[in-house]
CSV table of C-alpha atoms in Angstrom, one decimal:
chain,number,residue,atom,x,y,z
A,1,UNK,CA,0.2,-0.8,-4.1
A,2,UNK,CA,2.1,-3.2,-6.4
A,3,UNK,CA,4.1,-2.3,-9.2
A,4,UNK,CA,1.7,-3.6,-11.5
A,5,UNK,CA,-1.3,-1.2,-10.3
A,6,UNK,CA,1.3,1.8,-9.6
A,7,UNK,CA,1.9,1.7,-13.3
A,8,UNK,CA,-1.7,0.3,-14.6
A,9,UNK,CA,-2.5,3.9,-12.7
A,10,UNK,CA,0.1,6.0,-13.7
A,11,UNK,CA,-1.0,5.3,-16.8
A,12,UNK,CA,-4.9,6.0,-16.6
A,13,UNK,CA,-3.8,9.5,-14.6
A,14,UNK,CA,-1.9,10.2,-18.3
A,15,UNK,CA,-5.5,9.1,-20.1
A,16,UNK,CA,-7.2,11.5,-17.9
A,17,UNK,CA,-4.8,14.2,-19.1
A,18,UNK,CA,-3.8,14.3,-15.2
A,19,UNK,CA,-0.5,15.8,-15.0
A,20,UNK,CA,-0.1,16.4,-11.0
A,21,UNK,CA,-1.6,12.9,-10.7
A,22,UNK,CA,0.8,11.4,-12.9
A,23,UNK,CA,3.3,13.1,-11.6
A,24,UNK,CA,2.7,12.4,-8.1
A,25,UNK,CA,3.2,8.6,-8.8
A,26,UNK,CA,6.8,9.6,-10.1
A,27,UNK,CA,9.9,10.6,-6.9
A,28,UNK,CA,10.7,14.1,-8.8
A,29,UNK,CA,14.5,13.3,-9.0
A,30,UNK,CA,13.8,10.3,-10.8
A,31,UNK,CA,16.1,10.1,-13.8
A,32,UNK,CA,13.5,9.7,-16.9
A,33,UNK,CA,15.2,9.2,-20.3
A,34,UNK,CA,12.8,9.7,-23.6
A,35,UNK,CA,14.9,8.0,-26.2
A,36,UNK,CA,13.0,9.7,-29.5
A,37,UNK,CA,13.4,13.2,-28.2
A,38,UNK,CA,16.9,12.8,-26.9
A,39,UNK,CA,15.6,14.1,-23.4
A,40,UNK,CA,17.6,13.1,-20.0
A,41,UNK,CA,16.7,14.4,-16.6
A,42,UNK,CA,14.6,14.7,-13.9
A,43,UNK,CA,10.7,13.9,-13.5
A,44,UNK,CA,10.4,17.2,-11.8
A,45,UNK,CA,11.7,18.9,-15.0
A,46,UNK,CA,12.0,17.0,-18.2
A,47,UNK,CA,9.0,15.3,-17.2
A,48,UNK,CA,7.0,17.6,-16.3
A,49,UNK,CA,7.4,19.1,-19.8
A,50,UNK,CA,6.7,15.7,-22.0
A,51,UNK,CA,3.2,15.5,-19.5
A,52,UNK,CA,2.3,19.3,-20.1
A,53,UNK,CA,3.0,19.6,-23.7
A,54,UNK,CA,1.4,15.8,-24.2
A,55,UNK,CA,-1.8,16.9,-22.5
A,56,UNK,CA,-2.3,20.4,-23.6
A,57,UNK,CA,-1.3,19.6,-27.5
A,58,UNK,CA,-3.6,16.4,-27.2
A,59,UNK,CA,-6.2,17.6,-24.7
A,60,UNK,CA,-8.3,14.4,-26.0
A,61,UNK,CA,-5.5,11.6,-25.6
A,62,UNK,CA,-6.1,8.1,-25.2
A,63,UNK,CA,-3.8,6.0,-23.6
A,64,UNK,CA,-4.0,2.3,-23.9
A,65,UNK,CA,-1.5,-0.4,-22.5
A,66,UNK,CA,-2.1,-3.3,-24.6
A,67,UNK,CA,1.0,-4.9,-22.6
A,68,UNK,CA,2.5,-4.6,-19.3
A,69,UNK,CA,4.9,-6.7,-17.3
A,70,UNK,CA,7.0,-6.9,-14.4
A,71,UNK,CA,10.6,-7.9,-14.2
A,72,UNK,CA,12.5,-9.4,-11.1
A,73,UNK,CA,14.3,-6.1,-10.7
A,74,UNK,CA,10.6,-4.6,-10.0
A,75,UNK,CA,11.3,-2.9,-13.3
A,76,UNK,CA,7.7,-2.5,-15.0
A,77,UNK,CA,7.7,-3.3,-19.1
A,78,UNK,CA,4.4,-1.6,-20.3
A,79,UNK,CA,3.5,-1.1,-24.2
A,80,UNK,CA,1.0,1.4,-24.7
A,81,UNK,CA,-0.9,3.2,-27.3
A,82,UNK,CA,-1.7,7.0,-27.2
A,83,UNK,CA,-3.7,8.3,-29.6
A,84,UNK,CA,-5.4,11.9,-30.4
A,85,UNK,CA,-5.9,15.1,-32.0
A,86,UNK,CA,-3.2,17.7,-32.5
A,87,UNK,CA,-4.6,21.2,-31.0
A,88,UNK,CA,-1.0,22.8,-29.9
A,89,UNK,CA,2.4,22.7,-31.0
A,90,UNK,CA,4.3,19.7,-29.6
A,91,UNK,CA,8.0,19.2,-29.3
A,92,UNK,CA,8.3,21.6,-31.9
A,93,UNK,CA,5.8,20.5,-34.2
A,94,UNK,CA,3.4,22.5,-35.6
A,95,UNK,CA,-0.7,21.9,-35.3
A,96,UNK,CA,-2.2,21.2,-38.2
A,97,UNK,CA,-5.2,19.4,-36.0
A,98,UNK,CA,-4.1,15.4,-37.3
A,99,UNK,CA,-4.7,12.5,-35.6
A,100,UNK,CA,-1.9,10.6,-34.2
A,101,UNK,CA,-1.3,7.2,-32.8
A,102,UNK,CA,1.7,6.2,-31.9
A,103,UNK,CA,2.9,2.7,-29.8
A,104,UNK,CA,5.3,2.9,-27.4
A,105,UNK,CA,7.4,1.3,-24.6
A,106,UNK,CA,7.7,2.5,-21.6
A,107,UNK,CA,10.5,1.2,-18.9
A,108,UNK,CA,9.0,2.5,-15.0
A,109,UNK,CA,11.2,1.0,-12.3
A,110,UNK,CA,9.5,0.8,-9.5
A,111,UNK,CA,11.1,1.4,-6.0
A,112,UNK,CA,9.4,2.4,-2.3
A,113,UNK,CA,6.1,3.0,-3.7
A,114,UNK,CA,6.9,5.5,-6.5
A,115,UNK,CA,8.3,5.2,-9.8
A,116,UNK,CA,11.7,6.0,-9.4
A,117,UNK,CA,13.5,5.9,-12.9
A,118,UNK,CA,11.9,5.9,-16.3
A,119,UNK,CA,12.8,5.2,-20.1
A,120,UNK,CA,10.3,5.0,-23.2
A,121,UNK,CA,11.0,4.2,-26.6
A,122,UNK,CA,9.2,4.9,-30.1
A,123,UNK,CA,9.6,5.8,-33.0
A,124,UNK,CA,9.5,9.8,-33.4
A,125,UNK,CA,9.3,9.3,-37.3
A,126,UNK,CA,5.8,8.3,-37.1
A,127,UNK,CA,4.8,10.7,-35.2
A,128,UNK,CA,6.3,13.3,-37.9
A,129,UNK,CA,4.0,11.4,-40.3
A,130,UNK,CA,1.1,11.2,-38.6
A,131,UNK,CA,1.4,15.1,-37.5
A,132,UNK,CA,2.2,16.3,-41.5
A,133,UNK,CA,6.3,17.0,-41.0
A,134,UNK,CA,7.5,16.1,-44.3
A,135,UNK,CA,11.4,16.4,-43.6
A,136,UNK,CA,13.6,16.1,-40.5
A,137,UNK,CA,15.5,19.2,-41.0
A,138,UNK,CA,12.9,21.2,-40.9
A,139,UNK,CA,10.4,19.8,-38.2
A,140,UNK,CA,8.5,23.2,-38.2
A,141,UNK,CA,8.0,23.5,-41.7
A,142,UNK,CA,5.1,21.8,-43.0
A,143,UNK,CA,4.6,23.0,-46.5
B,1,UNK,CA,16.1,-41.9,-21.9
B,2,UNK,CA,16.1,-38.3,-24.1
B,3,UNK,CA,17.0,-35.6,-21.6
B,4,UNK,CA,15.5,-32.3,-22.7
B,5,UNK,CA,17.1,-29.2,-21.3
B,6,UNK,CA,15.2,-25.8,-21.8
B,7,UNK,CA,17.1,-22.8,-21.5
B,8,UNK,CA,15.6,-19.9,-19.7
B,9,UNK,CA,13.7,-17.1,-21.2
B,10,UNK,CA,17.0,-14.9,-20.9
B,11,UNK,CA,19.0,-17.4,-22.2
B,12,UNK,CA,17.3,-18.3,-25.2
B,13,UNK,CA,17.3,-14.7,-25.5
B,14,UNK,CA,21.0,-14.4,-25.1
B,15,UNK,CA,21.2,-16.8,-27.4
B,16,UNK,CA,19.2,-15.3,-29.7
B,17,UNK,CA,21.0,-12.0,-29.8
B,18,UNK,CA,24.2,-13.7,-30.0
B,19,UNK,CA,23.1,-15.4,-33.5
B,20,UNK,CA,22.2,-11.9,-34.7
B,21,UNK,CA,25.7,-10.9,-33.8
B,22,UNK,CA,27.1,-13.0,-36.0
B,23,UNK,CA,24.7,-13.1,-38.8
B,24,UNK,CA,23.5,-16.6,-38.0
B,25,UNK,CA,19.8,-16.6,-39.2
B,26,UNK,CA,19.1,-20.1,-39.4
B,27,UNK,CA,20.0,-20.1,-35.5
B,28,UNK,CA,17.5,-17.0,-34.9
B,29,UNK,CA,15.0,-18.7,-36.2
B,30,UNK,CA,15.6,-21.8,-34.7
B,31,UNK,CA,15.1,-20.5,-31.2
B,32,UNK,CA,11.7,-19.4,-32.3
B,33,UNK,CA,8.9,-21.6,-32.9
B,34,UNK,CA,7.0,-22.6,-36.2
B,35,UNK,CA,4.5,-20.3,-35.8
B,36,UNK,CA,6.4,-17.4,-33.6
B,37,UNK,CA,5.1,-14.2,-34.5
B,38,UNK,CA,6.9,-10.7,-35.5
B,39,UNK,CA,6.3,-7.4,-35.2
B,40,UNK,CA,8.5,-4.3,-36.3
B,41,UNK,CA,6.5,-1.3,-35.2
B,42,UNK,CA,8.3,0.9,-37.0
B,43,UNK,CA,8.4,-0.7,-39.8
B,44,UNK,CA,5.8,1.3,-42.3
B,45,UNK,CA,6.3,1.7,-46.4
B,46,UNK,CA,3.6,3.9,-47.2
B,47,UNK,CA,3.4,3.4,-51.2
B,48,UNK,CA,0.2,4.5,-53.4
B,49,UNK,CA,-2.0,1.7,-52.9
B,50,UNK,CA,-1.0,0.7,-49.5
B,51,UNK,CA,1.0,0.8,-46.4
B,52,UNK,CA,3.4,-2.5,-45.7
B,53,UNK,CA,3.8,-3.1,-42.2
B,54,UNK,CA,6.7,-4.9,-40.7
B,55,UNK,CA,3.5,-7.8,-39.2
B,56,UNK,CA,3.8,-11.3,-39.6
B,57,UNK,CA,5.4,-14.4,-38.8
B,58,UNK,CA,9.4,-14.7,-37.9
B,59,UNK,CA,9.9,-17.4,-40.5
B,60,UNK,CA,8.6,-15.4,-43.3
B,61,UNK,CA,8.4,-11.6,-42.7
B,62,UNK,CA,11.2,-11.4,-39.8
B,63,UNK,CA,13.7,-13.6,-41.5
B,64,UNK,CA,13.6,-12.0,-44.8
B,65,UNK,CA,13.6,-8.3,-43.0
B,66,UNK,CA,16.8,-9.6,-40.9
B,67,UNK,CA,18.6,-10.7,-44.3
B,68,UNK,CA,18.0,-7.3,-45.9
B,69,UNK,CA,19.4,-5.4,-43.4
B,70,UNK,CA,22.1,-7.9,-42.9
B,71,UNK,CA,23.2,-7.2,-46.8
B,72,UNK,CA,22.8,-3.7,-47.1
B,73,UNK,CA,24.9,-3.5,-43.6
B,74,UNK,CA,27.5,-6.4,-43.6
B,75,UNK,CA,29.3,-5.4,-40.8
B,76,UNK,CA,25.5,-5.0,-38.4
B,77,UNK,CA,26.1,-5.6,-34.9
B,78,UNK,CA,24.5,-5.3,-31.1
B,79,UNK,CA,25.6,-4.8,-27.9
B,80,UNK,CA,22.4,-6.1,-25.5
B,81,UNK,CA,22.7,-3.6,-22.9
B,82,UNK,CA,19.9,-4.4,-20.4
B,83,UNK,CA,16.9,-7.7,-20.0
B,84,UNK,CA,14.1,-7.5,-18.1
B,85,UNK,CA,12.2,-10.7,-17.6
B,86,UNK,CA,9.5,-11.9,-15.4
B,87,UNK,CA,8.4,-15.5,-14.6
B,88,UNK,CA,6.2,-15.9,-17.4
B,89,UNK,CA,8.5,-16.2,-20.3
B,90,UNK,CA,8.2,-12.5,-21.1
B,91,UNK,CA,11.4,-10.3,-21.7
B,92,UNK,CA,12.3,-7.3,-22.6
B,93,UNK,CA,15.7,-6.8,-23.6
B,94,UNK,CA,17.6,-3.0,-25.0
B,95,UNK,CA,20.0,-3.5,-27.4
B,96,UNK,CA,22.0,-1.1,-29.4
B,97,UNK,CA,21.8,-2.0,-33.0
B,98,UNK,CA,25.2,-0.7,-35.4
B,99,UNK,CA,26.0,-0.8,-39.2
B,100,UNK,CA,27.8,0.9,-41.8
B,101,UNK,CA,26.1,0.8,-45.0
B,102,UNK,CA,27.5,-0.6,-48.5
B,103,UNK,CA,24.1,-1.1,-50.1
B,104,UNK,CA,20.7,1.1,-50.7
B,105,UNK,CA,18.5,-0.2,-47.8
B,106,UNK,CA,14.9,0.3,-49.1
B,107,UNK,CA,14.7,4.1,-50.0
B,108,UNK,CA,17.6,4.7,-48.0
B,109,UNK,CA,20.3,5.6,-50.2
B,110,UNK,CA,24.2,4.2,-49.7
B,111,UNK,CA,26.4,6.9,-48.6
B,112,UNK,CA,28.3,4.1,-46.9
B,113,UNK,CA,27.7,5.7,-43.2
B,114,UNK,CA,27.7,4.3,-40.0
B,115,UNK,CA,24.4,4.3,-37.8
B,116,UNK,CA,24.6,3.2,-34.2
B,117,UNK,CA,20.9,3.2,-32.6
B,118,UNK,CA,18.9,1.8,-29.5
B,119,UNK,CA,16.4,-0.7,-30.0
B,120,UNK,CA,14.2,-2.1,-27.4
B,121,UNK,CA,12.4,-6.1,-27.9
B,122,UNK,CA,10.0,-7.6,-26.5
B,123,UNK,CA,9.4,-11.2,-26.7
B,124,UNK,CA,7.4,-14.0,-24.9
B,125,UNK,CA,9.2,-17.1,-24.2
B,126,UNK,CA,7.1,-20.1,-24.5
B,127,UNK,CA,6.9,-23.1,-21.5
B,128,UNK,CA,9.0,-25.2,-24.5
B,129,UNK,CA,12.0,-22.8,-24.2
B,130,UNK,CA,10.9,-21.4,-27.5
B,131,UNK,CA,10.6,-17.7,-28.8
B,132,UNK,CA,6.3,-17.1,-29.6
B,133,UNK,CA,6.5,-13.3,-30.3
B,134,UNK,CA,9.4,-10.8,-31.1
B,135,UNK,CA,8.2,-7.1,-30.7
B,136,UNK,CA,11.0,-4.2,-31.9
B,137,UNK,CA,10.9,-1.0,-31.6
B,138,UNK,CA,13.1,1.8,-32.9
B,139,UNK,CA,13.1,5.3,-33.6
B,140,UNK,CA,13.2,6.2,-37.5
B,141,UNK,CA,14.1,9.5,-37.6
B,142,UNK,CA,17.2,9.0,-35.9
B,143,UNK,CA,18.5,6.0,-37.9
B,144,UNK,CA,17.2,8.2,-41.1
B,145,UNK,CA,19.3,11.4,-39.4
B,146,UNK,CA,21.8,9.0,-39.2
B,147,UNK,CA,22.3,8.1,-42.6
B,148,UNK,CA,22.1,11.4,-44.2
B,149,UNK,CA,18.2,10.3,-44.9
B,150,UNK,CA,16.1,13.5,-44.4
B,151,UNK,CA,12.5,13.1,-45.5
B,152,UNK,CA,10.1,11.6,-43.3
B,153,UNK,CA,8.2,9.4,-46.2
């Protein structure tokens, strides 16, 4: 499979809400780095945890790559879209059932057939705003 | 004879980052063509009416955003610390973006901090040598944390 369909389906296992699918695409030491939360380590572990919470607090996500490239270093450049409704706390922010969408960038480098180091980027204070934080001291708080 | 010599997609992005370094706008927007287009994803001023979005075109919308933050963070910097680029003329490029503030920047108040914060672009490179898109993304609540901003609107 070619880096470009590895990550085209890593990407439709995370639409599905897939977790062990999406996971299975990733070698579990591989470093991932998720910029906004300020998460380092391994797929196996901080990974795991972004893909459970993401799926159980948004059991009706929608993930859309509305761009995806790949670099000479077999790095993968994808912009996505995720969007759905809150039903779970995520990351520490409390359900109040809001819609988010959010766009992001994801880094996958690709290397023997799995996805072997990842980084994303967005911007976490949308997501407050779409999910009804008002202030980043007190992410839990909501009135 | 003219001799035309296009830089690559990494160089003319180089280039570009290099201008931002030192505050050289015309440059940045030189290496873009008439028509390039911007987007800021994070850019979102939610007054009563409307929402402004950081959407546009780099000559009008990206220049004037550039030259704001420029002048509410004279010192504002980068250090490009990775590009990615395929054979198509798209790049992706990380950069750390850094500032100390000696102005209000939009509802951001001066309290003359520093802010230092990762960015990542995304731009396409046209067959002319010439930036068609720039993309950025950032992460707001940090650069808010940052500068002692706190509420998320």
């Amino acid at each position: 499979m070619s880096a470009q369909d590895l990550v085209q389906t890593f990407f439709a296992k995370m639409d599905a809400g897939d977790v062990e699918g999406t996971l299975a695409l990733v070698a579990p030491e591989a470093p991932v780095n998720l910029i906004p939360l300020q998460l380092q380590g391994s797929a196996s572990e901080v990974g795991r945890d972004y893909f459970q919470q993401l799926a159980s607090a948004f059991p009706n996500l929608q993930v859309r790559v509305r761009r995806l490239f790949v670099g000479s270093d077999n790095t993968a450049v994808a912009e996505v879209t995720i969007e759905g409704n809150q039903a779970a706390d995520f990351f520490g922010i409390l359900n109040q059932e809001k819609l988010m969408d959010l766009d992001q960038v994801w880094l996958l480098h690709v290397g023997d057939g799995a996805i072997d180091r990842i980084k994303a980027y967005w911007c976490q204070n949308r997501l407050y705003r779409r999910l009804g934080v008002r202030r980043l001291d007190h992410i839990t708080i909501t009135a | 004879m003219s001799v035309t010599i296009s830089l690559s997609a990494v160089e003319v992005i180089t280039a570009f980052f290099d201008a931002y370094r030192v505050h050289d706008l015309e440059r940045m927007v030189e290496l873009c063509s008439d028509n390039a287009d911007f987007h800021y994803i994070p850019f979102e001023v939610w007054g009563r009416q409307r929402v402004i979005r950081g959407d546009g075109k780099v000559r009008t919308i990206g220049k004037a955003l550039w030259a704001t933050l420029i002048d509410a963070f004279p010192d504002l910097t980068n250090e490009v610390t990775s590009i990615i680029a395929d054979e198509e003329g798209n790049v992706a490029a990380e950069v750390v973006i850094s500032g100390t503030q000696a102005k209000p920047y939009g509802t951001i108040a001066n309290q003359g901090l520093h802010y230092n914060l990762p960015n990542i672009f995304l731009f396409r490179v046209g067959k002319d040598g010439l930036i068609e898109e720039v993309t950025g993304y950032w992460d707001n609540a940090d650069f808010y944390r940052q500068l002692d901003r706190l509420e998320v609107d």
